[in-house]
Amino acid sequence: MANINIQELLDSGVHFGHLTRKWNPNMAPYIYTERNGVHIIDLYKTAAKIEETSEALKKIANSGRKILFVATKKQAKDIVSEKAKAVSMPYITERWPGGMLTNFVTIRKAVKKMAHIDRMKQDGSFDALSKREKLQINRQREKLEKNLGSISDMTRLPGALFIVDIKKEHIAVAEAQKLNIPIFAMVDTNSDPREVDFVIPANDDASKSVDKVLSFLTDAIAEGLSERKADKDKVKEAKGPKEPKAPKKEGKAKAAKATDEEE
């Protein structure tokens, strides 16, 4: 796992918190000082938390479970989608669909609807529809793709959530808490860290800060996935190639049949 350089975090502005008047007192342990009315986050604590979070996410990835990334704010959405795609993890960067976790069965039905439309286009049944019906279905497909396309491969509830800005994504936090799904998050000085299982005290408003923190985490996830693949390959090698099945012994059956016919 990559060593975390404090200077890199500093250069990316990870240390900048919110205005002191907007702070959440529960973030006090992670605040180093105050400068010009702005809280400064203790980057040594941030580095330690990134390491702790990276190790935990690596284990989840290694176990084969999915980590759902959530960031709908403008500064983070493109970065999160890019980083999540790179490690084949689901993500939500548009509006959080209410009941995404607590009503997962309904969400899966919507995802299956997309697959059904795609099948219609492949088997030719789509071409038999009227122009108006085609237009309506295409619009429905585009809307589903925009909101749920990034989670189409998520066939069961995720093993964890990674959230950028827990204040903005409070519905996602509430749903995960209800289902006891572990929450990992970048938490700024205006948020309550008690709502999160794995806190990374960091500036969640600057794209450079989000990019830097996510780089460390997705590297760890990629490592976990790589180790999982290596373990699977070892198991396959240990088992060796499958032996061809021996042909069924039909001699006795045929002989018995011939005897019956003779009698």
PDB file of C-alpha atoms in Angstrom:
ATOM      1  CA  MET A   1       0.000   0.000   0.000  1.00  0.00           C
ATOM      2  CA  ALA A   2       1.325   3.447  -0.933  1.00  0.00           C
ATOM      3  CA  ASN A   3       2.863   5.571   1.801  1.00  0.00           C
ATOM      4  CA  ILE A   4       0.887   8.718   2.482  1.00  0.00           C
ATOM      5  CA  ASN A   5       2.935  11.858   2.045  1.00  0.00           C
ATOM      6  CA  ILE A   6       1.775  14.750   4.263  1.00  0.00           C
ATOM      7  CA  GLN A   7       3.169  17.265   1.764  1.00  0.00           C
ATOM      8  CA  GLU A   8       0.973  15.780  -0.978  1.00  0.00           C
ATOM      9  CA  LEU A   9      -2.103  16.181   1.227  1.00  0.00           C
ATOM     10  CA  LEU A  10      -1.047  19.753   2.002  1.00  0.00           C
ATOM     11  CA  ASP A  11      -0.537  20.609  -1.683  1.00  0.00           C
ATOM     12  CA  SER A  12      -4.002  19.239  -2.491  1.00  0.00           C
ATOM     13  CA  GLY A  13      -5.674  21.426   0.152  1.00  0.00           C
ATOM     14  CA  VAL A  14      -6.920  18.464   2.200  1.00  0.00           C
ATOM     15  CA  HIS A  15      -6.258  20.474   5.395  1.00  0.00           C
ATOM     16  CA  PHE A  16      -8.738  23.301   4.735  1.00  0.00           C
ATOM     17  CA  GLY A  17     -11.870  23.032   6.869  1.00  0.00           C
ATOM     18  CA  HIS A  18     -14.917  25.300   7.020  1.00  0.00           C
ATOM     19  CA  LEU A  19     -15.352  28.664   8.694  1.00  0.00           C
ATOM     20  CA  THR A  20     -14.980  28.359  12.471  1.00  0.00           C
ATOM     21  CA  ARG A  21     -18.573  29.538  13.027  1.00  0.00           C
ATOM     22  CA  LYS A  22     -19.851  26.605  10.939  1.00  0.00           C
ATOM     23  CA  TRP A  23     -17.933  23.885  12.747  1.00  0.00           C
ATOM     24  CA  ASN A  24     -19.319  20.794  14.406  1.00  0.00           C
ATOM     25  CA  PRO A  25     -17.808  20.462  17.929  1.00  0.00           C
ATOM     26  CA  ASN A  26     -17.521  16.674  17.470  1.00  0.00           C
ATOM     27  CA  MET A  27     -14.794  17.331  14.884  1.00  0.00           C
ATOM     28  CA  ALA A  28     -12.592  18.974  17.557  1.00  0.00           C
ATOM     29  CA  PRO A  29     -10.197  15.962  17.867  1.00  0.00           C
ATOM     30  CA  TYR A  30      -9.320  16.279  14.176  1.00  0.00           C
ATOM     31  CA  ILE A  31      -8.726  20.053  14.115  1.00  0.00           C
ATOM     32  CA  TYR A  32      -5.140  21.287  14.353  1.00  0.00           C
ATOM     33  CA  THR A  33      -5.690  25.047  14.592  1.00  0.00           C
ATOM     34  CA  GLU A  34      -7.674  28.021  13.287  1.00  0.00           C
ATOM     35  CA  ARG A  35      -6.362  30.469  10.704  1.00  0.00           C
ATOM     36  CA  ASN A  36      -8.147  33.583   9.401  1.00  0.00           C
ATOM     37  CA  GLY A  37     -11.484  32.308  10.673  1.00  0.00           C
ATOM     38  CA  VAL A  38     -11.059  28.891   9.019  1.00  0.00           C
ATOM     39  CA  HIS A  39     -10.371  25.606  10.780  1.00  0.00           C
ATOM     40  CA  ILE A  40      -7.251  23.685   9.737  1.00  0.00           C
ATOM     41  CA  ILE A  41      -7.466  19.879   9.836  1.00  0.00           C
ATOM     42  CA  ASP A  42      -4.642  17.880  11.433  1.00  0.00           C
ATOM     43  CA  LEU A  43      -3.127  16.099   8.415  1.00  0.00           C
ATOM     44  CA  TYR A  44      -1.242  13.566  10.538  1.00  0.00           C
ATOM     45  CA  LYS A  45      -4.610  12.325  11.793  1.00  0.00           C
ATOM     46  CA  THR A  46      -5.958  12.406   8.232  1.00  0.00           C
ATOM     47  CA  ALA A  47      -3.030  10.264   7.028  1.00  0.00           C
ATOM     48  CA  ALA A  48      -3.570   7.741   9.827  1.00  0.00           C
ATOM     49  CA  LYS A  49      -7.289   7.522   9.003  1.00  0.00           C
ATOM     50  CA  ILE A  50      -6.589   7.083   5.285  1.00  0.00           C
ATOM     51  CA  GLU A  51      -4.328   4.127   6.129  1.00  0.00           C
ATOM     52  CA  GLU A  52      -6.953   2.595   8.424  1.00  0.00           C
ATOM     53  CA  THR A  53      -9.719   3.082   5.843  1.00  0.00           C
ATOM     54  CA  SER A  54      -7.559   1.747   3.004  1.00  0.00           C
ATOM     55  CA  GLU A  55      -6.877  -1.460   4.922  1.00  0.00           C
ATOM     56  CA  ALA A  56     -10.584  -1.978   5.679  1.00  0.00           C
ATOM     57  CA  LEU A  57     -11.678  -1.287   2.074  1.00  0.00           C
ATOM     58  CA  LYS A  58      -8.971  -3.616   0.777  1.00  0.00           C
ATOM     59  CA  LYS A  59     -10.396  -6.449   2.916  1.00  0.00           C
ATOM     60  CA  ILE A  60     -13.952  -5.789   1.684  1.00  0.00           C
ATOM     61  CA  ALA A  61     -12.778  -5.820  -1.959  1.00  0.00           C
ATOM     62  CA  ASN A  62     -10.796  -9.001  -1.302  1.00  0.00           C
ATOM     63  CA  SER A  63     -13.921 -10.684   0.079  1.00  0.00           C
ATOM     64  CA  GLY A  64     -15.732 -10.072  -3.215  1.00  0.00           C
ATOM     65  CA  ARG A  65     -18.278  -7.603  -1.866  1.00  0.00           C
ATOM     66  CA  LYS A  66     -19.032  -4.303  -3.599  1.00  0.00           C
ATOM     67  CA  ILE A  67     -18.278  -0.820  -2.233  1.00  0.00           C
ATOM     68  CA  LEU A  68     -20.852   1.770  -3.319  1.00  0.00           C
ATOM     69  CA  PHE A  69     -19.368   5.243  -3.880  1.00  0.00           C
ATOM     70  CA  VAL A  70     -21.701   8.192  -3.313  1.00  0.00           C
ATOM     71  CA  ALA A  71     -20.992  11.817  -4.303  1.00  0.00           C
ATOM     72  CA  THR A  72     -23.586  14.029  -5.976  1.00  0.00           C
ATOM     73  CA  LYS A  73     -21.867  17.395  -5.400  1.00  0.00           C
ATOM     74  CA  LYS A  74     -20.464  19.088  -8.492  1.00  0.00           C
ATOM     75  CA  GLN A  75     -16.827  19.182  -7.319  1.00  0.00           C
ATOM     76  CA  ALA A  76     -16.686  15.443  -6.638  1.00  0.00           C
ATOM     77  CA  LYS A  77     -19.076  13.601  -8.987  1.00  0.00           C
ATOM     78  CA  ASP A  78     -16.761  13.298 -12.031  1.00  0.00           C
ATOM     79  CA  ILE A  79     -13.779  12.267  -9.904  1.00  0.00           C
ATOM     80  CA  VAL A  80     -15.804   9.651  -8.014  1.00  0.00           C
ATOM     81  CA  SER A  81     -17.296   8.134 -11.180  1.00  0.00           C
ATOM     82  CA  GLU A  82     -13.842   7.909 -12.783  1.00  0.00           C
ATOM     83  CA  LYS A  83     -12.181   6.352  -9.711  1.00  0.00           C
ATOM     84  CA  ALA A  84     -15.052   3.914  -9.042  1.00  0.00           C
ATOM     85  CA  LYS A  85     -15.110   2.760 -12.688  1.00  0.00           C
ATOM     86  CA  ALA A  86     -11.347   2.116 -12.550  1.00  0.00           C
ATOM     87  CA  VAL A  87     -11.875  -0.499  -9.805  1.00  0.00           C
ATOM     88  CA  SER A  88     -15.212  -1.804 -11.173  1.00  0.00           C
ATOM     89  CA  MET A  89     -17.251  -0.538  -8.224  1.00  0.00           C
ATOM     90  CA  PRO A  90     -20.815   0.863  -8.357  1.00  0.00           C
ATOM     91  CA  TYR A  91     -21.392   4.564  -7.776  1.00  0.00           C
ATOM     92  CA  ILE A  92     -24.127   7.173  -7.468  1.00  0.00           C
ATOM     93  CA  THR A  93     -23.211  10.635  -8.756  1.00  0.00           C
ATOM     94  CA  GLU A  94     -26.649  11.871  -9.793  1.00  0.00           C
ATOM     95  CA  ARG A  95     -29.554  12.293  -7.378  1.00  0.00           C
ATOM     96  CA  TRP A  96     -29.660   9.626  -4.636  1.00  0.00           C
ATOM     97  CA  PRO A  97     -32.708   7.432  -5.431  1.00  0.00           C
ATOM     98  CA  GLY A  98     -34.825   7.290  -2.265  1.00  0.00           C
ATOM     99  CA  GLY A  99     -34.934   3.712  -0.985  1.00  0.00           C
ATOM    100  CA  MET A 100     -31.793   2.818  -2.921  1.00  0.00           C
ATOM    101  CA  LEU A 101     -30.769   0.521  -0.047  1.00  0.00           C
ATOM    102  CA  THR A 102     -33.880   0.121   2.094  1.00  0.00           C
ATOM    103  CA  ASN A 103     -36.043  -0.694  -0.937  1.00  0.00           C
ATOM    104  CA  PHE A 104     -33.369  -2.415  -3.000  1.00  0.00           C
ATOM    105  CA  VAL A 105     -35.804  -4.922  -4.578  1.00  0.00           C
ATOM    106  CA  THR A 106     -37.671  -2.078  -6.330  1.00  0.00           C
ATOM    107  CA  ILE A 107     -34.409  -0.520  -7.499  1.00  0.00           C
ATOM    108  CA  ARG A 108     -33.355  -3.873  -8.971  1.00  0.00           C
ATOM    109  CA  LYS A 109     -36.677  -4.036 -10.846  1.00  0.00           C
ATOM    110  CA  ALA A 110     -35.888  -0.666 -12.442  1.00  0.00           C
ATOM    111  CA  VAL A 111     -32.432  -1.930 -13.441  1.00  0.00           C
ATOM    112  CA  LYS A 112     -34.037  -5.059 -14.951  1.00  0.00           C
ATOM    113  CA  LYS A 113     -36.379  -2.779 -16.901  1.00  0.00           C
ATOM    114  CA  MET A 114     -33.300  -1.327 -18.628  1.00  0.00           C
ATOM    115  CA  ALA A 115     -32.136  -4.831 -19.540  1.00  0.00           C
ATOM    116  CA  HIS A 116     -35.633  -5.657 -20.856  1.00  0.00           C
ATOM    117  CA  ILE A 117     -35.604  -2.588 -23.151  1.00  0.00           C
ATOM    118  CA  ASP A 118     -32.172  -3.591 -24.429  1.00  0.00           C
ATOM    119  CA  ARG A 119     -33.445  -7.099 -25.201  1.00  0.00           C
ATOM    120  CA  MET A 120     -36.418  -5.616 -27.091  1.00  0.00           C
ATOM    121  CA  LYS A 121     -33.984  -3.689 -29.289  1.00  0.00           C
ATOM    122  CA  GLN A 122     -31.951  -6.816 -29.964  1.00  0.00           C
ATOM    123  CA  ASP A 123     -34.791  -9.233 -30.758  1.00  0.00           C
ATOM    124  CA  GLY A 124     -36.591  -6.783 -33.065  1.00  0.00           C
ATOM    125  CA  SER A 125     -39.768  -6.338 -30.981  1.00  0.00           C
ATOM    126  CA  PHE A 126     -38.815  -2.665 -30.454  1.00  0.00           C
ATOM    127  CA  ASP A 127     -39.032  -2.042 -34.225  1.00  0.00           C
ATOM    128  CA  ALA A 128     -42.662  -3.200 -34.250  1.00  0.00           C
ATOM    129  CA  LEU A 129     -43.700  -0.339 -31.922  1.00  0.00           C
ATOM    130  CA  SER A 130     -45.144   2.960 -33.064  1.00  0.00           C
ATOM    131  CA  LYS A 131     -42.941   6.048 -33.328  1.00  0.00           C
ATOM    132  CA  ARG A 132     -44.512   7.548 -30.201  1.00  0.00           C
ATOM    133  CA  GLU A 133     -44.000   4.358 -28.134  1.00  0.00           C
ATOM    134  CA  LYS A 134     -40.365   4.162 -29.246  1.00  0.00           C
ATOM    135  CA  LEU A 135     -39.800   7.740 -28.155  1.00  0.00           C
ATOM    136  CA  GLN A 136     -41.356   7.112 -24.730  1.00  0.00           C
ATOM    137  CA  ILE A 137     -39.305   3.931 -24.166  1.00  0.00           C
ATOM    138  CA  ASN A 138     -36.083   5.633 -25.255  1.00  0.00           C
ATOM    139  CA  ARG A 139     -36.712   8.500 -22.838  1.00  0.00           C
ATOM    140  CA  GLN A 140     -37.417   6.023 -20.036  1.00  0.00           C
ATOM    141  CA  ARG A 141     -34.217   4.128 -20.867  1.00  0.00           C
ATOM    142  CA  GLU A 142     -32.131   7.340 -20.841  1.00  0.00           C
ATOM    143  CA  LYS A 143     -33.553   8.375 -17.466  1.00  0.00           C
ATOM    144  CA  LEU A 144     -32.887   4.947 -15.941  1.00  0.00           C
ATOM    145  CA  GLU A 145     -29.355   4.906 -17.375  1.00  0.00           C
ATOM    146  CA  LYS A 146     -28.590   8.347 -15.956  1.00  0.00           C
ATOM    147  CA  ASN A 147     -29.785   7.487 -12.440  1.00  0.00           C
ATOM    148  CA  LEU A 148     -29.104   3.754 -12.158  1.00  0.00           C
ATOM    149  CA  GLY A 149     -26.776   2.751 -14.997  1.00  0.00           C
ATOM    150  CA  SER A 150     -23.743   2.953 -12.714  1.00  0.00           C
ATOM    151  CA  ILE A 151     -25.216   0.322 -10.354  1.00  0.00           C
ATOM    152  CA  SER A 152     -26.514  -2.112 -12.985  1.00  0.00           C
ATOM    153  CA  ASP A 153     -23.942  -4.741 -11.920  1.00  0.00           C
ATOM    154  CA  MET A 154     -24.813  -4.460  -8.216  1.00  0.00           C
ATOM    155  CA  THR A 155     -27.037  -7.509  -7.764  1.00  0.00           C
ATOM    156  CA  ARG A 156     -27.114  -7.368  -3.956  1.00  0.00           C
ATOM    157  CA  LEU A 157     -26.680  -4.797  -1.193  1.00  0.00           C
ATOM    158  CA  PRO A 158     -23.136  -3.390  -1.019  1.00  0.00           C
ATOM    159  CA  GLY A 159     -20.626  -4.444   1.618  1.00  0.00           C
ATOM    160  CA  ALA A 160     -19.927  -0.777   2.410  1.00  0.00           C
ATOM    161  CA  LEU A 161     -20.604   2.823   1.347  1.00  0.00           C
ATOM    162  CA  PHE A 162     -17.959   5.440   0.680  1.00  0.00           C
ATOM    163  CA  ILE A 163     -19.426   8.948   0.871  1.00  0.00           C
ATOM    164  CA  VAL A 164     -18.061  12.381   0.020  1.00  0.00           C
ATOM    165  CA  ASP A 165     -19.885  14.967   2.204  1.00  0.00           C
ATOM    166  CA  ILE A 166     -22.169  13.212   4.688  1.00  0.00           C
ATOM    167  CA  LYS A 167     -24.252  16.386   5.205  1.00  0.00           C
ATOM    168  CA  LYS A 168     -25.275  16.483   1.554  1.00  0.00           C
ATOM    169  CA  GLU A 169     -25.732  12.701   1.359  1.00  0.00           C
ATOM    170  CA  HIS A 170     -27.666  12.436   4.646  1.00  0.00           C
ATOM    171  CA  ILE A 171     -30.343  10.171   3.098  1.00  0.00           C
ATOM    172  CA  ALA A 172     -27.695   7.663   1.996  1.00  0.00           C
ATOM    173  CA  VAL A 173     -26.182   7.793   5.506  1.00  0.00           C
ATOM    174  CA  ALA A 174     -29.594   7.170   7.126  1.00  0.00           C
ATOM    175  CA  GLU A 175     -30.374   4.198   4.857  1.00  0.00           C
ATOM    176  CA  ALA A 176     -26.964   2.599   5.452  1.00  0.00           C
ATOM    177  CA  GLN A 177     -27.342   3.054   9.228  1.00  0.00           C
ATOM    178  CA  LYS A 178     -30.775   1.421   9.128  1.00  0.00           C
ATOM    179  CA  LEU A 179     -29.332  -1.663   7.406  1.00  0.00           C
ATOM    180  CA  ASN A 180     -26.060  -1.701   9.419  1.00  0.00           C
ATOM    181  CA  ILE A 181     -23.962  -1.217   6.278  1.00  0.00           C
ATOM    182  CA  PRO A 182     -20.521   0.204   7.217  1.00  0.00           C
ATOM    183  CA  ILE A 183     -20.036   3.842   6.212  1.00  0.00           C
ATOM    184  CA  PHE A 184     -16.664   5.220   5.104  1.00  0.00           C
ATOM    185  CA  ALA A 185     -16.532   8.944   4.418  1.00  0.00           C
ATOM    186  CA  MET A 186     -14.567  12.121   3.898  1.00  0.00           C
ATOM    187  CA  VAL A 187     -15.799  14.266   6.780  1.00  0.00           C
ATOM    188  CA  ASP A 188     -15.288  18.038   6.844  1.00  0.00           C
ATOM    189  CA  THR A 189     -15.252  20.254   9.949  1.00  0.00           C
ATOM    190  CA  ASN A 190     -18.959  21.137   9.560  1.00  0.00           C
ATOM    191  CA  SER A 191     -20.140  17.491   9.809  1.00  0.00           C
ATOM    192  CA  ASP A 192     -20.767  15.032  12.631  1.00  0.00           C
ATOM    193  CA  PRO A 193     -18.176  12.213  12.524  1.00  0.00           C
ATOM    194  CA  ARG A 194     -20.276  10.061  14.884  1.00  0.00           C
ATOM    195  CA  GLU A 195     -22.527   9.131  11.944  1.00  0.00           C
ATOM    196  CA  VAL A 196     -19.637   7.361  10.196  1.00  0.00           C
ATOM    197  CA  ASP A 197     -17.838   4.086  10.969  1.00  0.00           C
ATOM    198  CA  PHE A 198     -14.559   5.070   9.267  1.00  0.00           C
ATOM    199  CA  VAL A 199     -13.876   8.817   9.315  1.00  0.00           C
ATOM    200  CA  ILE A 200     -11.351  10.558   7.061  1.00  0.00           C
ATOM    201  CA  PRO A 201     -11.123  14.171   8.298  1.00  0.00           C
ATOM    202  CA  ALA A 202     -10.610  16.117   5.077  1.00  0.00           C
ATOM    203  CA  ASN A 203     -11.726  18.979   2.876  1.00  0.00           C
ATOM    204  CA  ASP A 204     -14.704  17.556   0.964  1.00  0.00           C
ATOM    205  CA  ASP A 205     -15.348  20.713  -1.103  1.00  0.00           C
ATOM    206  CA  ALA A 206     -12.209  20.902  -3.257  1.00  0.00           C
ATOM    207  CA  SER A 207     -11.861  18.574  -6.229  1.00  0.00           C
ATOM    208  CA  LYS A 208      -8.066  18.272  -5.734  1.00  0.00           C
ATOM    209  CA  SER A 209      -8.608  17.134  -2.140  1.00  0.00           C
ATOM    210  CA  VAL A 210     -11.250  14.560  -3.143  1.00  0.00           C
ATOM    211  CA  ASP A 211      -9.037  13.287  -5.952  1.00  0.00           C
ATOM    212  CA  LYS A 212      -5.998  12.861  -3.700  1.00  0.00           C
ATOM    213  CA  VAL A 213      -7.840  10.981  -0.930  1.00  0.00           C
ATOM    214  CA  LEU A 214      -9.693   8.729  -3.388  1.00  0.00           C
ATOM    215  CA  SER A 215      -6.456   7.870  -5.179  1.00  0.00           C
ATOM    216  CA  PHE A 216      -5.094   6.250  -2.004  1.00  0.00           C
ATOM    217  CA  LEU A 217      -8.347   4.378  -1.352  1.00  0.00           C
ATOM    218  CA  THR A 218      -8.914   3.059  -4.873  1.00  0.00           C
ATOM    219  CA  ASP A 219      -5.284   1.891  -5.012  1.00  0.00           C
ATOM    220  CA  ALA A 220      -5.986  -0.186  -1.888  1.00  0.00           C
ATOM    221  CA  ILE A 221      -9.222  -1.559  -3.409  1.00  0.00           C
ATOM    222  CA  ALA A 222      -7.361  -2.486  -6.605  1.00  0.00           C
ATOM    223  CA  GLU A 223      -4.791  -4.286  -4.451  1.00  0.00           C
ATOM    224  CA  GLY A 224      -7.547  -6.236  -2.681  1.00  0.00           C
ATOM    225  CA  LEU A 225      -9.123  -7.236  -6.009  1.00  0.00           C
ATOM    226  CA  SER A 226      -5.740  -8.278  -7.398  1.00  0.00           C
ATOM    227  CA  GLU A 227      -5.028 -10.479  -4.357  1.00  0.00           C
ATOM    228  CA  ARG A 228      -8.484 -12.066  -4.665  1.00  0.00           C
ATOM    229  CA  LYS A 229      -7.795 -12.941  -8.318  1.00  0.00           C
ATOM    230  CA  ALA A 230      -4.356 -14.351  -7.427  1.00  0.00           C
ATOM    231  CA  ASP A 231      -5.899 -16.523  -4.683  1.00  0.00           C
ATOM    232  CA  LYS A 232      -8.520 -17.864  -7.112  1.00  0.00           C
ATOM    233  CA  ASP A 233      -5.817 -18.680  -9.666  1.00  0.00           C
ATOM    234  CA  LYS A 234      -3.814 -20.568  -7.008  1.00  0.00           C
ATOM    235  CA  VAL A 235      -6.863 -22.656  -6.087  1.00  0.00           C
ATOM    236  CA  LYS A 236      -7.437 -23.512  -9.751  1.00  0.00           C
ATOM    237  CA  GLU A 237      -3.792 -24.531 -10.169  1.00  0.00           C
ATOM    238  CA  ALA A 238      -3.917 -26.671  -7.021  1.00  0.00           C
ATOM    239  CA  LYS A 239      -6.978 -28.523  -8.296  1.00  0.00           C
ATOM    240  CA  GLY A 240      -5.286 -29.089 -11.652  1.00  0.00           C
ATOM    241  CA  PRO A 241      -7.034 -29.697 -14.972  1.00  0.00           C
ATOM    242  CA  LYS A 242     -10.366 -31.482 -14.806  1.00  0.00           C
ATOM    243  CA  GLU A 243     -10.086 -35.161 -15.670  1.00  0.00           C
ATOM    244  CA  PRO A 244     -12.352 -36.265 -18.519  1.00  0.00           C
ATOM    245  CA  LYS A 245     -15.335 -38.226 -17.326  1.00  0.00           C
ATOM    246  CA  ALA A 246     -15.110 -41.980 -17.943  1.00  0.00           C
ATOM    247  CA  PRO A 247     -17.664 -43.286 -20.457  1.00  0.00           C
ATOM    248  CA  LYS A 248     -20.692 -44.925 -18.910  1.00  0.00           C
ATOM    249  CA  LYS A 249     -20.509 -48.700 -18.687  1.00  0.00           C
ATOM    250  CA  GLU A 250     -23.270 -49.807 -20.966  1.00  0.00           C
ATOM    251  CA  GLY A 251     -22.050 -53.422 -21.381  1.00  0.00           C
ATOM    252  CA  LYS A 252     -24.003 -54.896 -18.501  1.00  0.00           C
ATOM    253  CA  ALA A 253     -27.193 -53.062 -19.396  1.00  0.00           C
ATOM    254  CA  LYS A 254     -26.993 -54.185 -23.018  1.00  0.00           C
ATOM    255  CA  ALA A 255     -26.275 -57.784 -22.006  1.00  0.00           C
ATOM    256  CA  ALA A 256     -29.277 -57.803 -19.654  1.00  0.00           C
ATOM    257  CA  LYS A 257     -31.484 -56.406 -22.415  1.00  0.00           C
ATOM    258  CA  ALA A 258     -30.274 -59.054 -24.880  1.00  0.00           C
ATOM    259  CA  THR A 259     -31.007 -61.820 -22.350  1.00  0.00           C
ATOM    260  CA  ASP A 260     -34.553 -60.504 -21.853  1.00  0.00           C
ATOM    261  CA  GLU A 261     -35.141 -60.460 -25.610  1.00  0.00           C
ATOM    262  CA  GLU A 262     -33.880 -64.059 -25.996  1.00  0.00           C
ATOM    263  CA  GLU A 263     -36.232 -65.262 -23.301  1.00  0.00           C
TER     264      GLU A 263
END
